[in-house]
Amino acid sequence: MKALTSDRIKIPLGFWAGLHQLGIAPHDVARKAGLPLTIITESGVTTAQYFTIWQAYSDLIGDNSQGIIKLVTAFETAKYPPSVLATYHARDYRDALNRMVRYKQLCPPESLHITEEGENCVIELNWLTTEQHGPPMLVGITLAYLLELGRRGTGQPLTAKLVEFSQPMGDVQALEAYFGCRVRVGAQRNRLTLHRIDLDRLFVSYNEELLEILSPVLDRSLDEQQRRRSICEKVKWILKRSLIGGRPDIHTVAKELGMSDRTLQRQLTVENTSFKHLLTQVRHEQAREYLADPSFEIKEVAFLIGFEDQNSFYRAFRLWEGDTPSNWRIANLTNSTEK
């Protein structure tokens, strides 16, 4: 889905066509979401509307697991945008996944991060904004599609190694049957773990000529979008993805941005900030978000924002808020309950 602005999302025709195949009329989804019928044909919706549409689909289908499996297997590739076609016609599964991660940047609000290590390939789903997290149905569809992509591209009944969801997803056994592996709910992160060996499998749908047409156009769109974003926004986005369990340094971030440490620091200075300041700002923002969720223990919050021990986190949080994480959580949860 191509982003029209920072908060406009194009819903592909394939989404509505998939719903129609499941016996769900698009106008029913619009009414359930409390949105005008024009969203079906509009050029774009806001992030909030996008999430509401997915929640409406979830409510109409009745069970997240069935909604995930039915829709992801019903979609018609030909009715999806160029960013999806470019993954389906990739050379092999690894190429397809890397293209998906890259071109997903054109499709807010989801963000994907892929890591290959040992026998595993782990793909983690994050959000471009910390204020809103997508509904469980959208999370499930996103991870299920990554496996479905491999199955369709290779023509093989591929299975995952592990699937992790942070929220309840309905019938877990049905999801385990679809993914072919154990499914964990209540996890800290939303992740799909694949067999790394499967990434070398060639795609029977590989189309070199089509890729030669699509890739330059998509790459130009992505480059233009990234140029429009300030360097501060880019750094903060990378930091939010990379905080868990460690402290990303300026060299790592600069490398991902394709520039030297010195160039990055110079550009940040032009925007009246520094790498150290942005790192502190991101940690502070993420700490407040995680603490507002009572399901996270304090020690987990410390780990998630890159502190090696809980005491260091306590000292930093006192500097930020003038109070301990525990007291801040109690006060803010109480205030939100009273509203």
GROMACS .gro file of C-alpha atoms in nm:
model
  339
    1MET     CA    1   0.000   0.000   0.000
    2LYS     CA    2   0.156   0.324  -0.107
    3ALA     CA    3   0.168   0.608   0.139
    4LEU     CA    4   0.019   0.924  -0.006
    5THR     CA    5   0.139   1.135   0.285
    6SER     CA    6   0.281   1.049   0.626
    7ASP     CA    7  -0.066   0.944   0.742
    8ARG     CA    8  -0.255   0.842   0.427
    9ILE     CA    9  -0.281   0.478   0.334
   10LYS     CA   10  -0.403   0.338   0.004
   11ILE     CA   11  -0.618   0.028   0.052
   12PRO     CA   12  -0.566  -0.202  -0.250
   13LEU     CA   13  -0.857  -0.341  -0.449
   14GLY     CA   14  -0.734  -0.688  -0.355
   15PHE     CA   15  -0.841  -0.629   0.006
   16TRP     CA   16  -1.201  -0.557  -0.088
   17ALA     CA   17  -1.199  -0.840  -0.344
   18GLY     CA   18  -1.077  -1.080  -0.076
   19LEU     CA   19  -1.357  -0.974   0.159
   20HIS     CA   20  -1.609  -1.026  -0.121
   21GLN     CA   21  -1.483  -1.383  -0.171
   22LEU     CA   22  -1.546  -1.446   0.199
   23GLY     CA   23  -1.902  -1.322   0.168
   24ILE     CA   24  -1.836  -0.992   0.343
   25ALA     CA   25  -1.959  -0.681   0.161
   26PRO     CA   26  -1.724  -0.381   0.171
   27HIS     CA   27  -2.011  -0.150   0.270
   28ASP     CA   28  -2.076  -0.369   0.575
   29VAL     CA   29  -1.716  -0.317   0.681
   30ALA     CA   30  -1.751   0.059   0.634
   31ARG     CA   31  -2.070   0.071   0.839
   32LYS     CA   32  -1.921  -0.145   1.115
   33ALA     CA   33  -1.621   0.086   1.126
   34GLY     CA   34  -1.847   0.391   1.145
   35LEU     CA   35  -1.690   0.534   0.830
   36PRO     CA   36  -1.850   0.674   0.512
   37LEU     CA   37  -1.894   0.436   0.220
   38THR     CA   38  -1.656   0.653   0.018
   39ILE     CA   39  -1.359   0.489   0.193
   40ILE     CA   40  -1.400   0.199  -0.049
   41THR     CA   41  -1.304   0.419  -0.343
   42GLU     CA   42  -1.110   0.701  -0.174
   43SER     CA   43  -0.745   0.757  -0.260
   44GLY     CA   44  -0.636   0.708   0.099
   45VAL     CA   45  -0.738   0.676   0.464
   46THR     CA   46  -0.572   0.785   0.787
   47THR     CA   47  -0.389   0.542   1.013
   48ALA     CA   48  -0.674   0.556   1.264
   49GLN     CA   49  -0.929   0.476   0.991
   50TYR     CA   50  -0.706   0.198   0.861
   51PHE     CA   51  -0.696   0.033   1.203
   52THR     CA   52  -1.072   0.077   1.242
   53ILE     CA   53  -1.134  -0.100   0.910
   54TRP     CA   54  -0.926  -0.398   1.019
   55GLN     CA   55  -1.105  -0.412   1.354
   56ALA     CA   56  -1.440  -0.399   1.174
   57TYR     CA   57  -1.338  -0.697   0.959
   58SER     CA   58  -1.235  -0.881   1.276
   59ASP     CA   59  -1.571  -0.809   1.439
   60LEU     CA   60  -1.765  -0.925   1.132
   61ILE     CA   61  -1.570  -1.248   1.084
   62GLY     CA   62  -1.603  -1.331   1.455
   63ASP     CA   63  -1.270  -1.503   1.519
   64ASN     CA   64  -0.926  -1.359   1.451
   65SER     CA   65  -0.766  -1.690   1.360
   66GLN     CA   66  -1.031  -1.776   1.101
   67GLY     CA   67  -1.024  -1.423   0.966
   68ILE     CA   68  -0.647  -1.440   0.922
   69ILE     CA   69  -0.641  -1.778   0.751
   70LYS     CA   70  -0.939  -1.714   0.523
   71LEU     CA   71  -0.828  -1.373   0.399
   72VAL     CA   72  -0.460  -1.449   0.350
   73THR     CA   73  -0.543  -1.757   0.140
   74ALA     CA   74  -0.813  -1.578  -0.059
   75PHE     CA   75  -0.614  -1.280  -0.184
   76GLU     CA   76  -0.555  -1.248  -0.558
   77THR     CA   77  -0.199  -1.143  -0.635
   78ALA     CA   78  -0.293  -0.964  -0.956
   79LYS     CA   79  -0.515  -0.718  -0.767
   80TYR     CA   80  -0.241  -0.601  -0.532
   81PRO     CA   81  -0.012  -0.299  -0.583
   82PRO     CA   82   0.335  -0.304  -0.748
   83SER     CA   83   0.514  -0.330  -0.410
   84VAL     CA   84   0.347  -0.669  -0.354
   85LEU     CA   85   0.391  -0.787  -0.713
   86ALA     CA   86   0.764  -0.718  -0.683
   87THR     CA   87   0.788  -0.963  -0.394
   88TYR     CA   88   0.578  -1.233  -0.558
   89HIS     CA   89   0.792  -1.228  -0.873
   90ALA     CA   90   1.128  -1.220  -0.689
   91ARG     CA   91   1.411  -1.460  -0.768
   92ASP     CA   92   1.387  -1.661  -0.445
   93TYR     CA   93   1.228  -1.649  -0.099
   94ARG     CA   94   1.513  -1.444   0.051
   95ASP     CA   95   1.489  -1.188  -0.229
   96ALA     CA   96   1.111  -1.172  -0.180
   97LEU     CA   97   1.137  -1.113   0.195
   98ASN     CA   98   1.407  -0.848   0.158
   99ARG     CA   99   1.194  -0.670  -0.099
  100MET     CA  100   0.896  -0.690   0.135
  101VAL     CA  101   1.097  -0.537   0.421
  102ARG     CA  102   1.229  -0.262   0.192
  103TYR     CA  103   0.905  -0.172   0.018
  104LYS     CA  104   0.702  -0.195   0.339
  105GLN     CA  105   0.850   0.146   0.413
  106LEU     CA  106   0.616   0.275   0.141
  107CYS     CA  107   0.323   0.125   0.329
  108PRO     CA  108   0.264   0.273   0.673
  109PRO     CA  109   0.199   0.203   0.952
  110GLU     CA  110   0.364  -0.142   0.964
  111SER     CA  111   0.740  -0.184   0.976
  112LEU     CA  112   0.932  -0.511   0.929
  113HIS     CA  113   1.280  -0.602   1.047
  114ILE     CA  114   1.452  -0.922   0.928
  115THR     CA  115   1.743  -1.104   1.092
  116GLU     CA  116   1.923  -1.418   0.974
  117GLU     CA  117   2.120  -1.607   1.237
  118GLY     CA  118   2.213  -1.973   1.260
  119GLU     CA  119   1.928  -2.186   1.129
  120ASN     CA  120   1.668  -1.913   1.182
  121CYS     CA  121   1.527  -1.620   0.993
  122VAL     CA  122   1.332  -1.392   1.228
  123ILE     CA  123   1.096  -1.123   1.099
  124GLU     CA  124   0.965  -0.878   1.356
  125LEU     CA  125   0.665  -0.651   1.311
  126ASN     CA  126   0.680  -0.301   1.458
  127TRP     CA  127   0.486   0.021   1.409
  128LEU     CA  128   0.607   0.348   1.266
  129THR     CA  129   0.421   0.540   1.537
  130THR     CA  130   0.433   0.458   1.908
  131GLU     CA  131   0.097   0.618   1.985
  132GLN     CA  132  -0.107   0.354   1.802
  133HIS     CA  133  -0.054  -0.017   1.766
  134GLY     CA  134  -0.251  -0.210   1.508
  135PRO     CA  135  -0.534  -0.451   1.591
  136PRO     CA  136  -0.455  -0.824   1.630
  137MET     CA  137  -0.616  -0.906   1.294
  138LEU     CA  138  -0.372  -0.681   1.107
  139VAL     CA  139  -0.076  -0.828   1.298
  140GLY     CA  140  -0.186  -1.181   1.214
  141ILE     CA  141  -0.251  -1.106   0.848
  142THR     CA  142   0.089  -0.939   0.810
  143LEU     CA  143   0.286  -1.234   0.952
  144ALA     CA  144   0.071  -1.497   0.780
  145TYR     CA  145   0.120  -1.327   0.444
  146LEU     CA  146   0.498  -1.354   0.478
  147LEU     CA  147   0.464  -1.733   0.495
  148GLU     CA  148   0.193  -1.740   0.228
  149LEU     CA  149   0.429  -1.547   0.002
  150GLY     CA  150   0.688  -1.822   0.034
  151ARG     CA  151   0.434  -2.095  -0.027
  152ARG     CA  152   0.296  -1.935  -0.339
  153GLY     CA  153   0.631  -1.828  -0.475
  154THR     CA  154   0.804  -2.164  -0.429
  155GLY     CA  155   0.499  -2.381  -0.485
  156GLN     CA  156   0.598  -2.575  -0.171
  157PRO     CA  157   0.397  -2.626   0.154
  158LEU     CA  158   0.649  -2.435   0.367
  159THR     CA  159   0.610  -2.419   0.745
  160ALA     CA  160   0.736  -2.172   1.005
  161LYS     CA  161   0.947  -2.260   1.312
  162LEU     CA  162   0.768  -2.033   1.560
  163VAL     CA  163   0.510  -1.755   1.558
  164GLU     CA  164   0.480  -1.505   1.844
  165PHE     CA  165   0.191  -1.267   1.905
  166SER     CA  166   0.168  -1.009   2.181
  167GLN     CA  167  -0.212  -1.023   2.192
  168PRO     CA  168  -0.479  -1.298   2.192
  169MET     CA  169  -0.545  -1.427   1.841
  170GLY     CA  170  -0.849  -1.652   1.875
  171ASP     CA  171  -0.821  -2.024   1.796
  172VAL     CA  172  -0.450  -2.092   1.847
  173GLN     CA  173  -0.480  -2.453   1.727
  174ALA     CA  174  -0.618  -2.334   1.393
  175LEU     CA  175  -0.325  -2.096   1.356
  176GLU     CA  176  -0.078  -2.370   1.446
  177ALA     CA  177  -0.230  -2.588   1.176
  178TYR     CA  178  -0.190  -2.305   0.923
  179PHE     CA  179   0.166  -2.204   1.018
  180GLY     CA  180   0.274  -2.566   1.080
  181CYS     CA  181   0.444  -2.477   1.410
  182ARG     CA  182   0.387  -2.363   1.766
  183VAL     CA  183   0.210  -2.030   1.812
  184ARG     CA  184   0.276  -1.827   2.126
  185VAL     CA  185   0.041  -1.555   2.246
  186GLY     CA  186   0.119  -1.299   2.516
  187ALA     CA  187   0.474  -1.265   2.384
  188GLN     CA  188   0.674  -0.944   2.413
  189ARG     CA  189   0.692  -0.901   2.037
  190ASN     CA  190   0.512  -0.999   1.717
  191ARG     CA  191   0.753  -1.222   1.526
  192LEU     CA  192   0.765  -1.492   1.262
  193THR     CA  193   1.059  -1.734   1.273
  194LEU     CA  194   1.128  -1.923   0.951
  195HIS     CA  195   1.366  -2.204   0.856
  196ARG     CA  196   1.661  -2.018   0.713
  197ILE     CA  197   1.729  -2.295   0.463
  198ASP     CA  198   1.393  -2.220   0.297
  199LEU     CA  199   1.514  -1.874   0.200
  200ASP     CA  200   1.731  -2.029  -0.073
  201ARG     CA  201   1.430  -2.183  -0.246
  202LEU     CA  202   1.373  -2.044  -0.596
  203PHE     CA  203   1.041  -1.888  -0.689
  204VAL     CA  204   0.848  -2.054  -0.971
  205SER     CA  205   0.679  -1.715  -1.014
  206TYR     CA  206   1.011  -1.537  -1.083
  207ASN     CA  207   0.972  -1.278  -1.357
  208GLU     CA  208   1.293  -1.091  -1.441
  209GLU     CA  209   1.139  -0.866  -1.705
  210LEU     CA  210   0.860  -0.750  -1.473
  211LEU     CA  211   1.109  -0.679  -1.194
  212GLU     CA  212   1.318  -0.468  -1.430
  213ILE     CA  213   1.010  -0.250  -1.478
  214LEU     CA  214   0.882  -0.242  -1.118
  215SER     CA  215   1.205  -0.215  -0.915
  216PRO     CA  216   1.334   0.121  -1.048
  217VAL     CA  217   0.991   0.282  -0.999
  218LEU     CA  218   0.954   0.151  -0.643
  219ASP     CA  219   1.311   0.242  -0.554
  220ARG     CA  220   1.261   0.598  -0.678
  221SER     CA  221   0.939   0.630  -0.478
  222LEU     CA  222   1.115   0.505  -0.167
  223ASP     CA  223   1.412   0.739  -0.217
  224GLU     CA  224   1.179   1.036  -0.262
  225GLN     CA  225   0.988   0.946   0.051
  226GLN     CA  226   1.305   0.911   0.255
  227ARG     CA  227   1.437   1.246   0.129
  228ARG     CA  228   1.115   1.410   0.247
  229ARG     CA  229   1.167   1.277   0.599
  230SER     CA  230   1.406   1.469   0.825
  231ILE     CA  231   1.725   1.296   0.937
  232CYS     CA  232   1.593   1.311   1.295
  233GLU     CA  233   1.283   1.113   1.198
  234LYS     CA  234   1.494   0.853   1.019
  235VAL     CA  235   1.732   0.809   1.314
  236LYS     CA  236   1.448   0.781   1.566
  237TRP     CA  237   1.272   0.523   1.348
  238ILE     CA  238   1.585   0.307   1.329
  239LEU     CA  239   1.651   0.345   1.703
  240LYS     CA  240   1.299   0.232   1.795
  241ARG     CA  241   1.354  -0.083   1.590
  242SER     CA  242   1.696  -0.153   1.739
  243LEU     CA  243   1.666  -0.076   2.111
  244ILE     CA  244   1.561  -0.415   2.246
  245GLY     CA  245   1.830  -0.570   2.463
  246GLY     CA  246   2.105  -0.331   2.360
  247ARG     CA  247   2.219   0.020   2.286
  248PRO     CA  248   2.258   0.095   1.914
  249ASP     CA  249   2.555   0.320   1.840
  250ILE     CA  250   2.592   0.594   1.583
  251HIS     CA  251   2.806   0.373   1.359
  252THR     CA  252   2.527   0.113   1.329
  253VAL     CA  253   2.263   0.375   1.250
  254ALA     CA  254   2.487   0.563   1.006
  255LYS     CA  255   2.564   0.239   0.821
  256GLU     CA  256   2.192   0.163   0.781
  257LEU     CA  257   2.140   0.514   0.644
  258GLY     CA  258   2.427   0.466   0.400
  259MET     CA  259   2.651   0.742   0.536
  260SER     CA  260   2.956   0.788   0.758
  261ASP     CA  261   2.938   0.860   1.132
  262ARG     CA  262   3.073   1.209   1.072
  263THR     CA  263   2.817   1.288   0.800
  264LEU     CA  264   2.530   1.172   1.021
  265GLN     CA  265   2.649   1.379   1.316
  266ARG     CA  266   2.689   1.683   1.090
  267GLN     CA  267   2.336   1.648   0.953
  268LEU     CA  268   2.195   1.609   1.303
  269THR     CA  269   2.379   1.925   1.410
  270VAL     CA  270   2.212   2.112   1.123
  271GLU     CA  271   1.877   2.003   1.270
  272ASN     CA  272   1.988   2.129   1.614
  273THR     CA  273   2.018   1.790   1.779
  274SER     CA  274   2.263   1.504   1.840
  275PHE     CA  275   2.266   1.127   1.829
  276LYS     CA  276   2.290   1.108   2.208
  277HIS     CA  277   1.990   1.336   2.251
  278LEU     CA  278   1.777   1.134   2.006
  279LEU     CA  279   1.871   0.807   2.175
  280THR     CA  280   1.766   0.948   2.513
  281GLN     CA  281   1.445   1.087   2.363
  282VAL     CA  282   1.351   0.753   2.205
  283ARG     CA  283   1.422   0.564   2.528
  284HIS     CA  284   1.209   0.807   2.724
  285GLU     CA  285   0.919   0.784   2.478
  286GLN     CA  286   0.935   0.406   2.465
  287ALA     CA  287   0.960   0.378   2.844
  288ARG     CA  288   0.640   0.579   2.890
  289GLU     CA  289   0.462   0.366   2.631
  290TYR     CA  290   0.563   0.032   2.784
  291LEU     CA  291   0.495   0.146   3.142
  292ALA     CA  292   0.144   0.250   3.039
  293ASP     CA  293   0.082  -0.117   2.961
  294PRO     CA  294   0.051  -0.311   3.292
  295SER     CA  295   0.132  -0.640   3.118
  296PHE     CA  296   0.502  -0.540   3.106
  297GLU     CA  297   0.712  -0.588   3.418
  298ILE     CA  298   0.956  -0.310   3.507
  299LYS     CA  299   1.257  -0.531   3.431
  300GLU     CA  300   1.108  -0.610   3.090
  301VAL     CA  301   1.067  -0.240   3.014
  302ALA     CA  302   1.432  -0.182   3.104
  303PHE     CA  303   1.537  -0.458   2.861
  304LEU     CA  304   1.305  -0.339   2.583
  305ILE     CA  305   1.457   0.010   2.581
  306GLY     CA  306   1.816  -0.112   2.586
  307PHE     CA  307   1.925  -0.097   2.953
  308GLU     CA  308   2.148  -0.380   3.073
  309ASP     CA  309   2.018  -0.367   3.429
  310GLN     CA  310   1.711  -0.240   3.612
  311ASN     CA  311   1.902   0.002   3.838
  312SER     CA  312   2.038   0.197   3.542
  313PHE     CA  313   1.686   0.228   3.407
  314TYR     CA  314   1.558   0.356   3.744
  315ARG     CA  315   1.826   0.627   3.755
  316ALA     CA  316   1.754   0.738   3.399
  317PHE     CA  317   1.379   0.744   3.453
  318ARG     CA  318   1.415   0.960   3.765
  319LEU     CA  319   1.603   1.214   3.555
  320TRP     CA  320   1.329   1.210   3.289
  321GLU     CA  321   1.019   1.214   3.507
  322GLY     CA  322   1.137   1.302   3.858
  323ASP     CA  323   0.988   0.978   3.990
  324THR     CA  324   1.040   0.602   3.986
  325PRO     CA  325   0.894   0.388   3.706
  326SER     CA  326   0.668   0.211   3.959
  327ASN     CA  327   0.523   0.533   4.099
  328TRP     CA  328   0.480   0.682   3.751
  329ARG     CA  329   0.293   0.371   3.637
  330ILE     CA  330   0.060   0.374   3.939
  331ALA     CA  331  -0.018   0.743   3.897
  332ASN     CA  332  -0.081   0.721   3.523
  333LEU     CA  333  -0.288   0.403   3.537
  334THR     CA  334  -0.499   0.560   3.811
  335ASN     CA  335  -0.552   0.875   3.606
  336SER     CA  336  -0.651   0.681   3.294
  337THR     CA  337  -0.901   0.474   3.498
  338GLU     CA  338  -1.064   0.785   3.642
  339LYS     CA  339  -1.116   0.946   3.302
   0.00000   0.00000   0.00000
